[in-house]
Tab-separated table of C-alpha atoms and ligand atoms in Angstrom:
chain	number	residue	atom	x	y	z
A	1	UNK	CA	18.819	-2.679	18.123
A	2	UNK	CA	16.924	-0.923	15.433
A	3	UNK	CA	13.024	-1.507	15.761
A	4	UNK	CA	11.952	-3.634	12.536
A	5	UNK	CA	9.181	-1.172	12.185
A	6	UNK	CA	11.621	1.786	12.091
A	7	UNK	CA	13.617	0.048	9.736
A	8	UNK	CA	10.579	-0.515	7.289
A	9	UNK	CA	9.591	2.694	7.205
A	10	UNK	CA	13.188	4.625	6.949
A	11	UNK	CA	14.418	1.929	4.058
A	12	UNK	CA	10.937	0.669	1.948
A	13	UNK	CA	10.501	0.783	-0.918
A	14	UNK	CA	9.753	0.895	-4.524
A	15	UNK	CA	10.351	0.061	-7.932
A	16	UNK	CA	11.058	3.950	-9.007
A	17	UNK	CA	10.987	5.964	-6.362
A	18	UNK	CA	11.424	6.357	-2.421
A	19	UNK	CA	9.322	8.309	0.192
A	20	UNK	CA	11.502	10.059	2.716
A	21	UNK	CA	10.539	8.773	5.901
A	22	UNK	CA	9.571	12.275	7.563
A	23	UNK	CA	7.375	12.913	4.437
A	24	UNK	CA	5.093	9.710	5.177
A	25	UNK	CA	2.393	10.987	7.503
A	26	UNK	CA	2.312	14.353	5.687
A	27	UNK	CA	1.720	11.884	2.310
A	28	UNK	CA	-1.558	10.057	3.699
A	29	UNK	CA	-3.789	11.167	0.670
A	30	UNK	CA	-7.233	12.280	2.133
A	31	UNK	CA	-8.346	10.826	-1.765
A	32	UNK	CA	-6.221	8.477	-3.057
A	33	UNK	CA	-5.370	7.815	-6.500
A	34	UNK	CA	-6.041	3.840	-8.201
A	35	UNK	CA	-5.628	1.701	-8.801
A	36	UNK	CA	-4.421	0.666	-5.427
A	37	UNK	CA	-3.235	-1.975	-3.188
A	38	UNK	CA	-3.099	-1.980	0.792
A	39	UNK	CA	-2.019	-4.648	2.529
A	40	UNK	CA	-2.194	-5.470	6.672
A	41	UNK	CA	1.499	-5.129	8.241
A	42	UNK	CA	4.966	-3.709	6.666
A	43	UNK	CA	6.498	-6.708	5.502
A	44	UNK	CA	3.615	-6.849	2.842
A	45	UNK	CA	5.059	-4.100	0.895
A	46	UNK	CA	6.534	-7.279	-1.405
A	47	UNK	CA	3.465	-8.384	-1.610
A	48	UNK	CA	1.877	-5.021	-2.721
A	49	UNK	CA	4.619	-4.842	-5.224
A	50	UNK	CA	3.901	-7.967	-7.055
A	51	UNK	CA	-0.012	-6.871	-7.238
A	52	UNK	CA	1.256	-3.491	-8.573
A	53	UNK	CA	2.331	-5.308	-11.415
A	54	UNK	CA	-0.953	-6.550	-12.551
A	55	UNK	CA	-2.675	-3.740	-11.948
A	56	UNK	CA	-0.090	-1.144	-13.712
A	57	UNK	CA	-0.432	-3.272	-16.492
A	58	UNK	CA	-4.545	-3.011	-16.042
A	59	UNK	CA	-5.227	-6.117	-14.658
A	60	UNK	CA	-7.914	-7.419	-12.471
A	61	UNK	CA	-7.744	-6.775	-9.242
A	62	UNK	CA	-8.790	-10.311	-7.982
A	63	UNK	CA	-5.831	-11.038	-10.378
A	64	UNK	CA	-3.899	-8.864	-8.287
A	65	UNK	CA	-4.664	-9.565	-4.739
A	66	UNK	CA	-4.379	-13.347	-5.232
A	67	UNK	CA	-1.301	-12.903	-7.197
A	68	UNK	CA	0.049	-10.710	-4.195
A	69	UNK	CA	-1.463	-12.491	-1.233
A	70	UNK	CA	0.631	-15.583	-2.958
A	71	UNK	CA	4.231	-14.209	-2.252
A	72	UNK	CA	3.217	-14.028	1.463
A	73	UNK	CA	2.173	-17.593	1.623
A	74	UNK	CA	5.486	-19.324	0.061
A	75	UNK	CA	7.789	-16.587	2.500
A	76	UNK	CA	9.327	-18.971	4.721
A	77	UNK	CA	10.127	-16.185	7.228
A	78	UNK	CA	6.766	-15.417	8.037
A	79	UNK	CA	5.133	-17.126	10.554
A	80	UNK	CA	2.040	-15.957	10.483
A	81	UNK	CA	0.797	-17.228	7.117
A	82	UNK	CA	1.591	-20.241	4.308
A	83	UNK	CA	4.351	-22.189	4.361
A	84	UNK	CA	6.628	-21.564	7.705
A	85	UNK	CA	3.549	-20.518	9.520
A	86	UNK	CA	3.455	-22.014	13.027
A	87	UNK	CA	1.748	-24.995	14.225
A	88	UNK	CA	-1.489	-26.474	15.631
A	89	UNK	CA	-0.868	-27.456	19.467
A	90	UNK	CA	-0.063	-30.799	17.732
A	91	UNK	CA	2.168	-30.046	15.082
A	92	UNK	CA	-0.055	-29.351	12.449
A	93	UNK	CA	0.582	-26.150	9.874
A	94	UNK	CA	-3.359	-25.810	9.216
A	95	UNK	CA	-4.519	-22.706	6.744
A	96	UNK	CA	-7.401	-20.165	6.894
A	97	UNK	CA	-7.728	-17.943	3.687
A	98	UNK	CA	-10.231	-16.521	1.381
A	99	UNK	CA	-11.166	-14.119	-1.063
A	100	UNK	CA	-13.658	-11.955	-2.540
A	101	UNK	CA	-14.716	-10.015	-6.211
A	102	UNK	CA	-16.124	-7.422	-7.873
A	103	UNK	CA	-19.336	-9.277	-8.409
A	104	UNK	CA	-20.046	-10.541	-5.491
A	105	UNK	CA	-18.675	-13.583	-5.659
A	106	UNK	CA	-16.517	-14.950	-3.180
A	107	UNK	CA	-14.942	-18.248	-1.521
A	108	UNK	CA	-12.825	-19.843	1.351
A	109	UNK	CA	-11.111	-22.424	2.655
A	110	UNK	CA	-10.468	-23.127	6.409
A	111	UNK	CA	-7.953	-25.511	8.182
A	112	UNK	CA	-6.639	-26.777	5.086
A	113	UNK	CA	-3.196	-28.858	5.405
A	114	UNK	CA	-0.360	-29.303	3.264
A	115	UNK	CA	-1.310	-26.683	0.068
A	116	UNK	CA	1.261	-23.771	0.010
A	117	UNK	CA	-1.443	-20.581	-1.632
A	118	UNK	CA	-4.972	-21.575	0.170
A	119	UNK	CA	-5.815	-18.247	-1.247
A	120	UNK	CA	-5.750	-19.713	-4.854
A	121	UNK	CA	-7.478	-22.728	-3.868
A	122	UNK	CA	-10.349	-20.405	-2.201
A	123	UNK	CA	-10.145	-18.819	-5.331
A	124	UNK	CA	-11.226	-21.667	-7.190
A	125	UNK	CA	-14.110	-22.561	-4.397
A	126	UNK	CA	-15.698	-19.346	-5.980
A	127	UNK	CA	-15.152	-19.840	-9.138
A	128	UNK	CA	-15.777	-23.744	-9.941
A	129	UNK	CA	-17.957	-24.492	-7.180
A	130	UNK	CA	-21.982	-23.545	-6.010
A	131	UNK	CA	-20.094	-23.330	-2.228
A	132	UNK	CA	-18.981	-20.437	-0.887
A	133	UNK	CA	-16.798	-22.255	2.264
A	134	UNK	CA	-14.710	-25.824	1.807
A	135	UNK	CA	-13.182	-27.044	4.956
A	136	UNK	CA	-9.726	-29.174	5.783
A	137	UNK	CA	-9.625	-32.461	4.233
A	138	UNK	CA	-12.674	-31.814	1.560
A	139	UNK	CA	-10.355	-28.515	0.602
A	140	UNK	CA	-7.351	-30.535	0.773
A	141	UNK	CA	-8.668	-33.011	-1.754
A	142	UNK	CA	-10.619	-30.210	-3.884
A	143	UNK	CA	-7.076	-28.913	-4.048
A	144	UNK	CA	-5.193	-31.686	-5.011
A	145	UNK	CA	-7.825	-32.476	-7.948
A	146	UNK	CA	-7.491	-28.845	-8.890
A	147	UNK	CA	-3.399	-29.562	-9.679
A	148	UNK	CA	-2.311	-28.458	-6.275
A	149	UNK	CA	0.758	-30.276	-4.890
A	150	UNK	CA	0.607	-31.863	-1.237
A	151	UNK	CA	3.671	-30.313	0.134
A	152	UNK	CA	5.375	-29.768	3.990
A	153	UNK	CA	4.404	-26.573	5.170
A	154	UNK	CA	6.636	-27.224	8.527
A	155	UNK	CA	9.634	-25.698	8.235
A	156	UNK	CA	12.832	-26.276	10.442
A	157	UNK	CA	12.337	-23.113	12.503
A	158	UNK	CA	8.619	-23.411	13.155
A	159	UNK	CA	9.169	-26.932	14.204
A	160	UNK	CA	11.678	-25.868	16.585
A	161	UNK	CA	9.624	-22.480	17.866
A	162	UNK	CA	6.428	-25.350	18.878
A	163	UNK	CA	9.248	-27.731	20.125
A	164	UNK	CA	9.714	-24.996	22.924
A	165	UNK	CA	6.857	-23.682	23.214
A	166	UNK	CA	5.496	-27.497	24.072
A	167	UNK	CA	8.094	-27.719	26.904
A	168	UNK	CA	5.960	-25.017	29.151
A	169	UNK	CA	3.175	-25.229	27.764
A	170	UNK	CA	0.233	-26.777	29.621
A	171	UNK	CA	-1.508	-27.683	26.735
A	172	UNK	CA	-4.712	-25.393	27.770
A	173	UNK	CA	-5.953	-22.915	25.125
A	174	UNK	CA	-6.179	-20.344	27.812
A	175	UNK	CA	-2.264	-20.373	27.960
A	176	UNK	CA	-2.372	-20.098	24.266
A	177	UNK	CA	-4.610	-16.871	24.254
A	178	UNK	CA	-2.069	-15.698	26.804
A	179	UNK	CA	0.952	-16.408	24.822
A	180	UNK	CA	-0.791	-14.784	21.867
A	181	UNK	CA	-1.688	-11.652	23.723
A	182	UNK	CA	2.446	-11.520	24.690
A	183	UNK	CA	3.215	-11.883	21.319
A	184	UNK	CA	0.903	-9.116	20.368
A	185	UNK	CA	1.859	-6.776	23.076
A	186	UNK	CA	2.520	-3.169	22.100
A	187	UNK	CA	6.056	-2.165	21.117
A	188	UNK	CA	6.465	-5.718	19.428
A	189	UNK	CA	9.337	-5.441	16.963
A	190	UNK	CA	7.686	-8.519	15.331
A	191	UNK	CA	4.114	-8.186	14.709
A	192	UNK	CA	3.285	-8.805	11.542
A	193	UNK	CA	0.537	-11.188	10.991
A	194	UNK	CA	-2.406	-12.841	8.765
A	195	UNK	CA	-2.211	-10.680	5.283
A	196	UNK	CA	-5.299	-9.294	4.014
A	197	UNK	CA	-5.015	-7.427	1.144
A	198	UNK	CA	-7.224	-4.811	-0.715
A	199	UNK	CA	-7.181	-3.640	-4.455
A	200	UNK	CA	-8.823	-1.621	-6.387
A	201	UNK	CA	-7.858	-2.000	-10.205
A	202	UNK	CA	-7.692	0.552	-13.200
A	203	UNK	CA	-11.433	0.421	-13.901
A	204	UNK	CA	-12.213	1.085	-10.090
A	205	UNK	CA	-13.594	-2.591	-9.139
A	206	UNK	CA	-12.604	-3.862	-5.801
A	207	UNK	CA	-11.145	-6.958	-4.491
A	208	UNK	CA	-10.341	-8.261	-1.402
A	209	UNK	CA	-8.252	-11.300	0.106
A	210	UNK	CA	-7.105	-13.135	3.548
A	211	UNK	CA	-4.755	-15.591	4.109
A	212	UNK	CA	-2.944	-16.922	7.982
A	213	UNK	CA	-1.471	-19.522	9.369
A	214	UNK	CA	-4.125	-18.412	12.616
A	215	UNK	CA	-3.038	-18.143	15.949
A	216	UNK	CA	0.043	-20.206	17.062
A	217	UNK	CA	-0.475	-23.098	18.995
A	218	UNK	CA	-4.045	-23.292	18.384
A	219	UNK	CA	-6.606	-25.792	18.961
A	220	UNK	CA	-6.800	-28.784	16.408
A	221	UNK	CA	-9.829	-27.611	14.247
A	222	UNK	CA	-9.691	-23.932	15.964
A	223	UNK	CA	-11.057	-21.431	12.577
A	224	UNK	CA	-10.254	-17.538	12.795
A	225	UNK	CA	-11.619	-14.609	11.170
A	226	UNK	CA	-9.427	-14.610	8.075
A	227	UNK	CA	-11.512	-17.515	6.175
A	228	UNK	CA	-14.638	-15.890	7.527
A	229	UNK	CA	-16.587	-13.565	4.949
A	230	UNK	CA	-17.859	-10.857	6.410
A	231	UNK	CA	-15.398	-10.845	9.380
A	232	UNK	CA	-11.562	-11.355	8.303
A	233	UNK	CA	-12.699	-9.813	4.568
A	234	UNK	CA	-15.744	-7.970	3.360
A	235	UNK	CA	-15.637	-6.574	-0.450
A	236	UNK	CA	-18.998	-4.670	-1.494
A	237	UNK	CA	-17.593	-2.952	-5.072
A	238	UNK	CA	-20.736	-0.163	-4.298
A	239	UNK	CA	-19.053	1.044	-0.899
A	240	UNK	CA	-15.754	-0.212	-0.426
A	241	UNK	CA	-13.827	-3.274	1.013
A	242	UNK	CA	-12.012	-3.892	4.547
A	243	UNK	CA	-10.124	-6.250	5.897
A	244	UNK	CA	-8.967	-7.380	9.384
A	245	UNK	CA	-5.966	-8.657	11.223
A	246	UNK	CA	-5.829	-9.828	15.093
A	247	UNK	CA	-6.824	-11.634	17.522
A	248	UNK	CA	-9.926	-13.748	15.126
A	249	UNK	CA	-12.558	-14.495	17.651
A	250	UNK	CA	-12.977	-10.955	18.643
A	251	UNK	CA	-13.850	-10.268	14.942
A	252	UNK	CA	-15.880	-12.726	14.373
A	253	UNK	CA	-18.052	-11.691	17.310
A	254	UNK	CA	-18.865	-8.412	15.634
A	255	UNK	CA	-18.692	-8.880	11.791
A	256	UNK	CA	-15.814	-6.827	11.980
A	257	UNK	CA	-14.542	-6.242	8.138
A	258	UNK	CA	-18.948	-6.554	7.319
A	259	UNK	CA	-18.902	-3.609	10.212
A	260	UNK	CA	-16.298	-1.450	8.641
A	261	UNK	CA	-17.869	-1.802	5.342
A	262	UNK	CA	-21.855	-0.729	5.713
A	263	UNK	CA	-19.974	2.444	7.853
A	264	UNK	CA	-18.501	3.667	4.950
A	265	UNK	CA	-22.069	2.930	3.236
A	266	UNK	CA	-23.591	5.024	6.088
A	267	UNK	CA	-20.938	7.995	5.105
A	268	UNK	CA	-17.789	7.606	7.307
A	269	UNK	CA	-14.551	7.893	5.787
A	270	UNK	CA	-12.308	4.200	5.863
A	271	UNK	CA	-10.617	5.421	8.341
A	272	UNK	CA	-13.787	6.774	10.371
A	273	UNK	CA	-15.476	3.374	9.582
A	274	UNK	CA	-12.206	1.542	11.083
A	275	UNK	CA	-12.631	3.670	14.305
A	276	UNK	CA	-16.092	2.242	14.735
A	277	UNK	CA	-15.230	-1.162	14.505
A	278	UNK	CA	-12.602	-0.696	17.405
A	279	UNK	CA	-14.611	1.182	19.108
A	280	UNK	CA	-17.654	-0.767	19.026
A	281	UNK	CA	-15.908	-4.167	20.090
A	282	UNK	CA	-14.410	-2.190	22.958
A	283	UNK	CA	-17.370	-1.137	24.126
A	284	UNK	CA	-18.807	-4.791	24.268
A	285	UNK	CA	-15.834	-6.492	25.407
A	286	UNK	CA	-13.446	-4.139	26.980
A	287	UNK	CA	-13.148	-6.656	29.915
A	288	UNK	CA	-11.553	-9.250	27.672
A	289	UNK	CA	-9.318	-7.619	25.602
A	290	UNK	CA	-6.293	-7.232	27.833
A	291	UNK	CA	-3.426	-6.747	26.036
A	292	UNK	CA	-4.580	-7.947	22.342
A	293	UNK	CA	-4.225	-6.551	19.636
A	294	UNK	CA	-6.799	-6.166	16.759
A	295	UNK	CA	-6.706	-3.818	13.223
A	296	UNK	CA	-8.736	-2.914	10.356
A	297	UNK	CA	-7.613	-1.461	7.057
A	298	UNK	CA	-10.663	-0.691	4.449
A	299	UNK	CA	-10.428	1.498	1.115
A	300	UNK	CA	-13.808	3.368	-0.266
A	301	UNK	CA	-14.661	3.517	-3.675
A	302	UNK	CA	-13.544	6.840	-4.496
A	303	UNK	CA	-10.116	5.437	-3.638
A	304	UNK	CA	-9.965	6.732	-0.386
A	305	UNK	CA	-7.541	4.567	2.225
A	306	UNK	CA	-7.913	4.352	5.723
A	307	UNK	CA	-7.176	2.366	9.561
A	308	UNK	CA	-7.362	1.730	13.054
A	309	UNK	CA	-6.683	-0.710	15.544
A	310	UNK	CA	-7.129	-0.982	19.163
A	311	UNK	CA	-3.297	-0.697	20.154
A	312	UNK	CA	-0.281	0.976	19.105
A	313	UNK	CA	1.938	-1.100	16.816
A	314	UNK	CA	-0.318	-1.730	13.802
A	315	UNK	CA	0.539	-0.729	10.469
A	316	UNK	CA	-0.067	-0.862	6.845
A	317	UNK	CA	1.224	-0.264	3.192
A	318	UNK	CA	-0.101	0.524	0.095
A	319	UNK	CA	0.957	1.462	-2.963
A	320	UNK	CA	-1.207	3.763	-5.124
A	321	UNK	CA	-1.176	5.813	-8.443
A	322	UNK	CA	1.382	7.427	-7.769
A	323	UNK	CA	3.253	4.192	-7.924
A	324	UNK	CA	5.416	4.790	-4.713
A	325	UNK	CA	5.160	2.387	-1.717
A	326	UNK	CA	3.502	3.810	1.768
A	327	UNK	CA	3.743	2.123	4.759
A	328	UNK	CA	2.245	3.536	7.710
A	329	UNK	CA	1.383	3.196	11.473
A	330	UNK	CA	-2.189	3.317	12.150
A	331	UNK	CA	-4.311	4.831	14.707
A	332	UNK	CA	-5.154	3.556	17.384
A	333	UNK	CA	-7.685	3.721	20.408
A	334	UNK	CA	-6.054	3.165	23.855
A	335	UNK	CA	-3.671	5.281	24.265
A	336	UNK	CA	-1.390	4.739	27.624
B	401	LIG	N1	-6.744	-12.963	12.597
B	401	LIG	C1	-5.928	-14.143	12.599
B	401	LIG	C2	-6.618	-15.239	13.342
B	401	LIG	O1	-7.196	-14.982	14.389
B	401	LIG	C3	-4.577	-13.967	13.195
B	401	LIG	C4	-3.885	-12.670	12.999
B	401	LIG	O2	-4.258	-11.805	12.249
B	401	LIG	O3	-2.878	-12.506	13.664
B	401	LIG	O4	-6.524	-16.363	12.930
């Protein structure tokens, strides 16, 4: 069976024009041209494509990351975000997303139930609220006063995938870290998870967003790093922005995107500032990270693009000036 991976990168890709596979790694600009878009995991590329369109047109880049993060959320297929994202331990399809500007602004939501783009409602957090974070029913209710429907995020497929998993599961969230780690485990033809998404738009201001479904199975109430500013997401427009995707509570512990981002103000390239972050959490907690998998993706503000993650099997796409989609395996620290 062809690997999915593989498959992205021979058959991506664009609106005009196509990168021949064997050309990719030769293509990874040490400068990049914007405005830009890079998004966490392959499948993204539709999402960068939709953000290409407002910024080609010289849009906003929060315009463009929310307007991109969006198509991930309503993609039934992916379980790992929005509607179709897996279940709670009980059933429950509960959302983590936020979002950051050029200005410093930025807002979340966490747990939220029933809304199909949290990223929009986080969105709004910033922008019509003096809050920064709004969590599951308050969000659910901003949400719904804001014009957002209440819909069934469940879908037939996730249903059955928890129906399953319930029948060996012991209910413990030790089994559920375990089952996450297998999911996660190198060579995975299916690892694409939460979407965070970087832009940078015609006039060179930066925006950021995160949006997941969280780990599968999870704790009622359990919050990742996605919704968490300064770990899942960290935009400064002065330095650069990063974004994370992984297992959460290993980011969290070390500010991970927050990490990434005063690197690059320190000097590092993105993808020198990515390398810290791994290796810095490795360092601390090299004893509990059997087997998971954890990646960063940050962009500088000369338009520079970089990553890293702790395993093999992470990757990324962008799509730059030169208005061709890139998608790209990162690299990574532990090599067998
Ligand atoms: N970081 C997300 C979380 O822990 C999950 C993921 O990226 O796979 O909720």
């Amino acid at each position: 069976m062809i690997n999915r991976r593989k498959f992205i990168r021979h058959s991506v890709l664009s609106t005009g024009a196509i990168l021949l596979a064997q050309n990719l790694n030769a293509r990874i600009p040490s400068t990049n041209s914007f405005p830009l878009v890079i998004s966490t995991w392959a499948p993204n590329v539709k999402a960068n494509k939709v953000a290409w369109e407002v910024l080609a047109n010289g849009g906003r880049a929060l315009d463009a990351i929310e307007k991109g993060v969006m198509v991930t959320e309503a993609d039934p297929d992916d379980t790992s975000v929005g509607y179709g994202g897996l279940p709670d331990r009980d059933g429950n399809v509960t959302l983590d997303a936020c979002i950051m500007d050029e200005l410093g602004g930025c807002g979340s939501v966490m747990c939220i139930e029933n809304i199909m783009h949290p990223v929009s409602v986080a969105r709004l957090v910033m922008e019509k609220t003096p809050h920064v974070v709004l969590v599951g029913r308050g969000a659910f209710e901003f949400a719904l006063k804001n014009g957002f429907k209440k819909e069934n995020l469940l879908t037939a497929s996730s249903e059955k995938f928890w129906k399953e998993w319930l029948k060996t599961s012991m209910y413990n969230p030790m089994d559920t870290m375990k089952h996450m780690k297998q999911k996660r485990a190198p060579g995975s033809i299916d690892n694409h998870d939460t979407i965070g998404m970087l832009a940078m738009d015609v006039n060179g201001n930066l925006s950021g967003a995160c949006s997941t479904s969280g780990m599968a199975f999870k704790m009622k109430g359990r919050v990742g790093d996605s919704p968490i500013i300064g770990a899942g997401l960290f935009v400064d427009n002065e330095v650069g922005a990063a974004t994370a995707t992984g297992v959460g509570e290993e980011v969290i512990r070390m500010c991970g995107s927050h990490t990434v981002v005063e690197a690059m103000r320190y000097g590092k390239s993105p993808k020198e500032a990515c390398q810290l972050a791994v290796e810095r959490m490795y360092k601390l907690r090299k004893n509990n990270l059997n087997d998971m998998q954890i990646g960063f993706i940050a962009v500088n503000k000369s338009g520079e693009i970089g990553a890293f993650s702790l395993r093999e099997g992470f990757n990324y796409c962008y799509r730059s000036g030169e208005g061709l989609d890139v998608v790209n395996d990162a690299e990574f620290l532990l090599k067998k």
